[in-house]
């Protein structure tokens, strides 16, 4: 099997999730007796010449210097049509979200996003998580397939080193549509809450139900002298300011204790808190994915437990 | 401004999901269905744009008969027309095929903007909006957190990037834009809206009656299962009082934060 994997570069370095995808591609090649080629846009390839690769295919073109979805799609379309790989592997990055589905439609080939693994049992299948991580779905495809790999699903330390020769592939992108014009990147002003320093974080999710119930959480946080964190919906609803949000589009934290209350544990939340020293999860659904990473779990209605817990803690001091 | 919003009906995020006996689908009995979360924000953005710019909002959903409910909700909130693509004879389309079916009815309607959610809460392909852009040959942007019409031919969008970064982009219209949650406050339907809804057009088209080519799926669900736990979570069980005592014990002796 001829496997191509795209190494997205950010600030001159390969993106971490892309390298994890390379690790996945290497394992895929091992299982299928295939080869892995890495595709790179731009001139900077020193950082990847030490991996075990069939070759590095380099595309240099002014249109590819900065992220431009339409140019990226055309470049890959050219490459794939010329070289007929069997499988193309990406990291599931935000950039991937912003162009690869379009590539899949252009080539009329399936794209399986956010895969966490693959296996060859009775058939060769890729595993995706569906229903917000509650269910795993093994998917098969026919013909040339694009997949993207979930962040954290493959480990960087499993990357095999070696050497690789480089080959240039030239594309003509002179006629590319300029209908999408990317502007400057910016960060919004930082809020006053720095969760990365907190020793204890009480984190609240949609399970809290409504804004009026937030006091249940605030009182526990006060009793434990803790900061309050949250999942994205709580911020989306305006129940807490954005600076409390933990996850891929919020803060990354690793406190001594992360106490997740009414949070299901979607992957985008997990990436922001899974390296906490201790995780306690309270959820009324015993199959909530948060229990996958929790050290201690309580399956219960939060309103039956948390007020009592707060009261008990307060009575101790 | 002619705007289309793609709305999917999905199991409510609070649902307890069970797998059917064939291990290929979700048991739908006992499941509460709802509008996909990011699609509610997409609809609100469309309604705000209409209020600001004038024009018309059409909502479209592909699915079984039940998904007429999410269309009715959208009409009650202020959408003008609804199209239901009834897939009863065409279940389990993969996302590329689903997009082709939608394009079949949308291609001649000359929308300026197609809004969709960034990702469906059930299957989570995170793809449809971009596939539509490709098949309809429009510009696109994903994970949009803000919109601003610059002129008749251009829209400016604020895109969310990783790690707290954002980026403004300009798109030529027509454009297909996928919306990230939290950019606005989705409205509730008013009583008047609910009354008006009953008089608004809701067209239902059977997928099997469309003139379709090249729409067979290329990816297939092989098996669904509950993920195996890899972590040994210690569960604290018992009555509420026992659980509270158990938690106090962990907080004091093991985690040492009390
Ligand atoms: C690109 C992208 C970026 C994202 N970034 C982030 C991010 O940075 N951070 C983030 O958190 N999410 C992020 N998300 C959203 C993420 O996918 C989930 O939708 C979100 O984390 C779910 O939040 P939740 O767990 O609070 O809600 P839900 O998934 O709705 O879970 C609520 C939980 O509460 C439980 N519950 C309900 N009532 C009770 C009760 N009375 N007692 C106990 N338990 C109860 C339910 O069983 C359920 O498990 C992102 C998504 C995308 C696509
Ligand atoms: N069956 C459907 N009917 C209407 N809209 C859909 C459907 N499937 C997906 N969408 C839209 O496409 C978005 C992304 O879905 P997906 O690509 O499946 O993650 C959703 O948020 C919806 O806006």
GROMACS .gro file of C-alpha atoms in nm, chain A residues 1-315:
model
  315
    1UNK     CA    1   0.000   0.000   0.000
    2UNK     CA    2   0.134   0.340  -0.104
    3UNK     CA    3   0.064   0.585   0.178
    4UNK     CA    4   0.108   0.961   0.153
    5UNK     CA    5   0.105   1.172   0.464
    6UNK     CA    6   0.095   1.550   0.479
    7UNK     CA    7   0.325   1.727   0.722
    8UNK     CA    8   0.165   2.058   0.806
    9UNK     CA    9   0.428   2.316   0.900
   10UNK     CA   10   0.365   2.587   1.155
   11UNK     CA   11   0.633   2.851   1.216
   12UNK     CA   12   0.887   2.637   1.032
   13UNK     CA   13   0.819   2.327   1.241
   14UNK     CA   14   0.606   2.022   1.165
   15UNK     CA   15   0.274   2.043   1.348
   16UNK     CA   16   0.255   1.796   1.637
   17UNK     CA   17  -0.073   1.639   1.525
   18UNK     CA   18   0.078   1.592   1.176
   19UNK     CA   19   0.372   1.405   1.325
   20UNK     CA   20   0.128   1.183   1.514
   21UNK     CA   21  -0.038   1.118   1.178
   22UNK     CA   22   0.303   1.022   1.040
   23UNK     CA   23   0.339   0.773   1.326
   24UNK     CA   24  -0.004   0.635   1.230
   25UNK     CA   25   0.101   0.613   0.864
   26UNK     CA   26   0.417   0.423   0.959
   27UNK     CA   27   0.212   0.169   1.156
   28UNK     CA   28  -0.035   0.142   0.872
   29UNK     CA   29   0.254   0.072   0.633
   30UNK     CA   30   0.393  -0.190   0.866
   31UNK     CA   31   0.059  -0.373   0.884
   32UNK     CA   32  -0.006  -0.363   0.513
   33UNK     CA   33   0.349  -0.402   0.386
   34UNK     CA   34   0.337  -0.054   0.239
   35UNK     CA   35   0.554   0.254   0.215
   36UNK     CA   36   0.514   0.606   0.354
   37UNK     CA   37   0.598   0.926   0.172
   38UNK     CA   38   0.578   1.262   0.346
   39UNK     CA   39   0.440   1.560   0.157
   40UNK     CA   40   0.575   1.901   0.252
   41UNK     CA   41   0.484   2.246   0.123
   42UNK     CA   42   0.772   2.494   0.118
   43UNK     CA   43   1.147   2.489   0.147
   44UNK     CA   44   1.195   2.393   0.509
   45UNK     CA   45   1.243   2.016   0.536
   46UNK     CA   46   1.550   1.972   0.760
   47UNK     CA   47   1.321   1.900   1.053
   48UNK     CA   48   1.181   1.582   0.898
   49UNK     CA   49   1.472   1.416   0.719
   50UNK     CA   50   1.538   1.188   1.017
   51UNK     CA   51   1.222   0.980   0.994
   52UNK     CA   52   1.179   0.641   0.834
   53UNK     CA   53   1.022   0.739   0.502
   54UNK     CA   54   1.026   0.614   0.145
   55UNK     CA   55   1.078   0.973   0.040
   56UNK     CA   56   0.993   1.334   0.107
   57UNK     CA   57   0.793   1.498  -0.168
   58UNK     CA   58   0.840   1.870  -0.166
   59UNK     CA   59   0.604   2.118  -0.330
   60UNK     CA   60   0.742   2.469  -0.359
   61UNK     CA   61   0.518   2.740  -0.489
   62UNK     CA   62   0.442   3.097  -0.376
   63UNK     CA   63   0.073   3.007  -0.344
   64UNK     CA   64   0.161   2.742  -0.084
   65UNK     CA   65   0.377   2.964   0.138
   66UNK     CA   66   0.086   3.068   0.356
   67UNK     CA   67  -0.221   2.859   0.420
   68UNK     CA   68  -0.455   2.900   0.125
   69UNK     CA   69  -0.727   2.633   0.108
   70UNK     CA   70  -0.790   2.655  -0.266
   71UNK     CA   71  -0.421   2.640  -0.354
   72UNK     CA   72  -0.369   2.350  -0.113
   73UNK     CA   73  -0.657   2.156  -0.269
   74UNK     CA   74  -0.528   2.208  -0.622
   75UNK     CA   75  -0.172   2.117  -0.532
   76UNK     CA   76  -0.284   1.790  -0.373
   77UNK     CA   77  -0.525   1.717  -0.654
   78UNK     CA   78  -0.235   1.742  -0.900
   79UNK     CA   79  -0.011   1.525  -0.688
   80UNK     CA   80  -0.267   1.252  -0.628
   81UNK     CA   81  -0.376   1.236  -0.989
   82UNK     CA   82  -0.016   1.206  -1.102
   83UNK     CA   83   0.099   0.948  -0.849
   84UNK     CA   84  -0.204   0.743  -0.743
   85UNK     CA   85  -0.140   0.669  -0.377
   86UNK     CA   86  -0.376   0.424  -0.202
   87UNK     CA   87  -0.418   0.623   0.116
   88UNK     CA   88  -0.360   0.983   0.226
   89UNK     CA   89  -0.316   1.058   0.595
   90UNK     CA   90  -0.353   1.393   0.773
   91UNK     CA   91  -0.352   1.514   1.132
   92UNK     CA   92  -0.701   1.635   1.226
   93UNK     CA   93  -0.591   1.997   1.266
   94UNK     CA   94  -0.799   2.311   1.224
   95UNK     CA   95  -0.628   2.367   0.888
   96UNK     CA   96  -0.720   2.015   0.780
   97UNK     CA   97  -1.083   2.098   0.862
   98UNK     CA   98  -1.055   2.403   0.636
   99UNK     CA   99  -0.944   2.234   0.313
  100UNK     CA  100  -0.928   1.852   0.311
  101UNK     CA  101  -1.309   1.795   0.286
  102UNK     CA  102  -1.291   2.003  -0.029
  103UNK     CA  103  -1.012   1.784  -0.164
  104UNK     CA  104  -1.223   1.476  -0.095
  105UNK     CA  105  -1.512   1.627  -0.294
  106UNK     CA  106  -1.284   1.738  -0.578
  107UNK     CA  107  -1.143   1.386  -0.617
  108UNK     CA  108  -1.472   1.217  -0.529
  109UNK     CA  109  -1.310   0.993  -0.271
  110UNK     CA  110  -1.410   0.922   0.091
  111UNK     CA  111  -1.256   1.112   0.382
  112UNK     CA  112  -1.273   0.955   0.728
  113UNK     CA  113  -1.209   1.229   0.984
  114UNK     CA  114  -1.069   1.212   1.335
  115UNK     CA  115  -0.973   0.842   1.330
  116UNK     CA  116  -0.829   0.697   1.650
  117UNK     CA  117  -0.696   0.372   1.504
  118UNK     CA  118  -0.728   0.096   1.250
  119UNK     CA  119  -0.729  -0.281   1.264
  120UNK     CA  120  -0.734  -0.583   1.045
  121UNK     CA  121  -0.970  -0.838   1.198
  122UNK     CA  122  -1.227  -0.986   0.966
  123UNK     CA  123  -1.182  -0.676   0.749
  124UNK     CA  124  -0.955  -0.375   0.739
  125UNK     CA  125  -1.133  -0.095   0.924
  126UNK     CA  126  -1.067   0.251   1.060
  127UNK     CA  127  -1.207   0.344   1.401
  128UNK     CA  128  -1.379   0.678   1.459
  129UNK     CA  129  -1.562   0.807   1.764
  130UNK     CA  130  -1.921   0.908   1.713
  131UNK     CA  131  -2.192   1.058   1.936
  132UNK     CA  132  -1.936   1.273   2.114
  133UNK     CA  133  -1.712   0.985   2.208
  134UNK     CA  134  -1.986   0.763   2.350
  135UNK     CA  135  -1.962   0.509   2.066
  136UNK     CA  136  -1.679   0.374   1.852
  137UNK     CA  137  -1.754   0.317   1.486
  138UNK     CA  138  -1.544   0.089   1.268
  139UNK     CA  139  -1.567   0.208   0.909
  140UNK     CA  140  -1.458   0.045   0.586
  141UNK     CA  141  -1.406   0.216   0.255
  142UNK     CA  142  -1.346   0.126  -0.105
  143UNK     CA  143  -1.060   0.257  -0.315
  144UNK     CA  144  -0.835   0.555  -0.250
  145UNK     CA  145  -0.921   0.696   0.092
  146UNK     CA  146  -0.825   1.004   0.291
  147UNK     CA  147  -0.812   0.977   0.668
  148UNK     CA  148  -0.728   1.222   0.944
  149UNK     CA  149  -0.590   1.122   1.282
  150UNK     CA  150  -0.727   1.250   1.611
  151UNK     CA  151  -0.486   1.455   1.818
  152UNK     CA  152  -0.328   1.235   2.084
  153UNK     CA  153  -0.441   0.903   1.933
  154UNK     CA  154  -0.088   0.805   1.824
  155UNK     CA  155   0.226   0.868   2.023
  156UNK     CA  156   0.521   1.072   1.899
  157UNK     CA  157   0.764   0.836   2.070
  158UNK     CA  158   0.647   0.557   1.840
  159UNK     CA  159   0.782   0.748   1.537
  160UNK     CA  160   1.045   0.542   1.361
  161UNK     CA  161   1.360   0.724   1.263
  162UNK     CA  162   1.563   0.662   0.951
  163UNK     CA  163   1.651   0.862   0.647
  164UNK     CA  164   1.473   0.982   0.341
  165UNK     CA  165   1.560   1.123   0.004
  166UNK     CA  166   1.383   1.431  -0.125
  167UNK     CA  167   1.207   1.477  -0.453
  168UNK     CA  168   1.046   1.790  -0.588
  169UNK     CA  169   0.703   1.790  -0.741
  170UNK     CA  170   0.617   2.100  -0.940
  171UNK     CA  171   0.267   2.237  -0.965
  172UNK     CA  172   0.132   2.526  -1.164
  173UNK     CA  173  -0.103   2.722  -0.941
  174UNK     CA  174  -0.105   3.043  -1.143
  175UNK     CA  175  -0.477   3.032  -1.218
  176UNK     CA  176  -0.589   2.966  -0.860
  177UNK     CA  177  -0.907   3.145  -0.756
  178UNK     CA  178  -0.850   3.423  -0.503
  179UNK     CA  179  -1.207   3.403  -0.370
  180UNK     CA  180  -1.080   3.317  -0.020
  181UNK     CA  181  -0.842   3.578   0.123
  182UNK     CA  182  -0.693   3.498   0.463
  183UNK     CA  183  -0.603   3.796   0.681
  184UNK     CA  184  -0.392   3.850   0.990
  185UNK     CA  185  -0.404   3.612   1.283
  186UNK     CA  186  -0.473   3.760   1.623
  187UNK     CA  187  -0.538   3.667   1.986
  188UNK     CA  188  -0.809   3.820   2.194
  189UNK     CA  189  -0.712   4.008   2.511
  190UNK     CA  190  -0.642   3.767   2.793
  191UNK     CA  191  -0.890   3.755   3.077
  192UNK     CA  192  -0.801   3.782   3.441
  193UNK     CA  193  -0.832   3.411   3.526
  194UNK     CA  194  -0.517   3.207   3.474
  195UNK     CA  195  -0.628   2.849   3.527
  196UNK     CA  196  -0.283   2.713   3.445
  197UNK     CA  197  -0.165   2.814   3.795
  198UNK     CA  198  -0.460   2.676   3.986
  199UNK     CA  199  -0.401   2.389   4.226
  200UNK     CA  200  -0.764   2.280   4.234
  201UNK     CA  201  -1.014   2.332   3.953
  202UNK     CA  202  -1.386   2.265   3.989
  203UNK     CA  203  -1.507   2.230   3.632
  204UNK     CA  204  -1.869   2.258   3.532
  205UNK     CA  205  -2.042   2.134   3.218
  206UNK     CA  206  -2.380   2.151   3.051
  207UNK     CA  207  -2.510   1.907   3.313
  208UNK     CA  208  -2.557   2.205   3.547
  209UNK     CA  209  -2.873   2.271   3.343
  210UNK     CA  210  -2.926   2.643   3.387
  211UNK     CA  211  -2.750   2.957   3.496
  212UNK     CA  212  -2.933   2.980   3.829
  213UNK     CA  213  -2.778   2.647   3.929
  214UNK     CA  214  -2.423   2.781   3.895
  215UNK     CA  215  -2.420   2.869   4.267
  216UNK     CA  216  -2.398   2.497   4.345
  217UNK     CA  217  -2.058   2.498   4.172
  218UNK     CA  218  -1.943   2.835   4.302
  219UNK     CA  219  -2.006   2.728   4.660
  220UNK     CA  220  -1.807   2.408   4.623
  221UNK     CA  221  -1.523   2.602   4.461
  222UNK     CA  222  -1.526   2.844   4.753
  223UNK     CA  223  -1.520   2.564   5.007
  224UNK     CA  224  -1.219   2.405   4.836
  225UNK     CA  225  -1.050   2.737   4.763
  226UNK     CA  226  -1.056   2.638   4.397
  227UNK     CA  227  -1.078   2.811   4.059
  228UNK     CA  228  -1.376   2.740   3.835
  229UNK     CA  229  -1.324   2.585   3.493
  230UNK     CA  230  -1.586   2.486   3.239
  231UNK     CA  231  -1.666   2.312   2.915
  232UNK     CA  232  -1.744   2.511   2.603
  233UNK     CA  233  -2.128   2.512   2.618
  234UNK     CA  234  -2.126   2.683   2.961
  235UNK     CA  235  -1.926   2.968   2.804
  236UNK     CA  236  -2.134   2.964   2.483
  237UNK     CA  237  -2.448   3.015   2.694
  238UNK     CA  238  -2.285   3.310   2.870
  239UNK     CA  239  -2.293   3.147   3.216
  240UNK     CA  240  -1.918   3.205   3.258
  241UNK     CA  241  -1.669   3.431   3.075
  242UNK     CA  242  -1.451   3.266   2.807
  243UNK     CA  243  -1.138   3.265   3.024
  244UNK     CA  244  -1.288   2.978   3.227
  245UNK     CA  245  -1.313   2.746   2.926
  246UNK     CA  246  -1.087   2.442   2.927
  247UNK     CA  247  -1.007   2.252   2.608
  248UNK     CA  248  -0.876   2.281   2.256
  249UNK     CA  249  -1.028   2.624   2.210
  250UNK     CA  250  -0.978   2.726   2.573
  251UNK     CA  251  -0.704   2.683   2.832
  252UNK     CA  252  -0.482   2.383   2.892
  253UNK     CA  253  -0.453   2.298   3.260
  254UNK     CA  254  -0.282   2.041   3.480
  255UNK     CA  255  -0.382   2.108   3.841
  256UNK     CA  256  -0.338   1.874   4.135
  257UNK     CA  257  -0.713   1.811   4.121
  258UNK     CA  258  -0.954   1.854   3.831
  259UNK     CA  259  -1.309   1.784   3.945
  260UNK     CA  260  -1.534   1.754   3.638
  261UNK     CA  261  -1.904   1.793   3.719
  262UNK     CA  262  -2.169   1.732   3.451
  263UNK     CA  263  -1.908   1.723   3.175
  264UNK     CA  264  -1.930   1.440   2.921
  265UNK     CA  265  -1.561   1.448   2.831
  266UNK     CA  266  -1.555   1.517   2.457
  267UNK     CA  267  -1.209   1.492   2.303
  268UNK     CA  268  -1.189   1.872   2.265
  269UNK     CA  269  -1.240   1.903   2.639
  270UNK     CA  270  -1.007   1.617   2.731
  271UNK     CA  271  -0.708   1.764   2.547
  272UNK     CA  272  -0.720   2.061   2.782
  273UNK     CA  273  -0.723   1.870   3.112
  274UNK     CA  274  -0.614   1.508   3.073
  275UNK     CA  275  -0.268   1.568   3.219
  276UNK     CA  276  -0.411   1.681   3.555
  277UNK     CA  277  -0.255   1.492   3.851
  278UNK     CA  278  -0.592   1.368   3.975
  279UNK     CA  279  -0.923   1.369   3.795
  280UNK     CA  280  -1.256   1.318   3.969
  281UNK     CA  281  -1.559   1.293   3.741
  282UNK     CA  282  -1.920   1.314   3.850
  283UNK     CA  283  -2.176   1.229   3.583
  284UNK     CA  284  -2.518   1.069   3.583
  285UNK     CA  285  -2.427   0.863   3.273
  286UNK     CA  286  -2.197   0.573   3.355
  287UNK     CA  287  -2.085   0.556   2.991
  288UNK     CA  288  -1.976   0.921   2.972
  289UNK     CA  289  -1.631   0.933   2.805
  290UNK     CA  290  -1.494   1.143   3.093
  291UNK     CA  291  -1.470   0.820   3.296
  292UNK     CA  292  -1.217   0.697   3.042
  293UNK     CA  293  -0.963   0.937   3.192
  294UNK     CA  294  -1.091   0.982   3.548
  295UNK     CA  295  -0.902   0.842   3.848
  296UNK     CA  296  -1.214   0.859   4.064
  297UNK     CA  297  -1.570   0.844   3.942
  298UNK     CA  298  -1.916   0.906   4.082
  299UNK     CA  299  -2.222   0.805   3.882
  300UNK     CA  300  -2.497   1.024   4.028
  301UNK     CA  301  -2.710   1.333   3.992
  302UNK     CA  302  -2.485   1.627   4.075
  303UNK     CA  303  -2.762   1.803   4.268
  304UNK     CA  304  -2.784   1.514   4.511
  305UNK     CA  305  -2.412   1.509   4.582
  306UNK     CA  306  -2.248   1.849   4.538
  307UNK     CA  307  -2.451   2.057   4.789
  308UNK     CA  308  -2.400   1.786   5.052
  309UNK     CA  309  -2.030   1.768   4.975
  310UNK     CA  310  -1.993   2.145   5.008
  311UNK     CA  311  -2.176   2.140   5.338
  312UNK     CA  312  -1.957   1.862   5.472
  313UNK     CA  313  -1.634   2.033   5.367
  314UNK     CA  314  -1.749   2.357   5.528
  315UNK     CA  315  -1.831   2.175   5.849
   0.00000   0.00000   0.00000
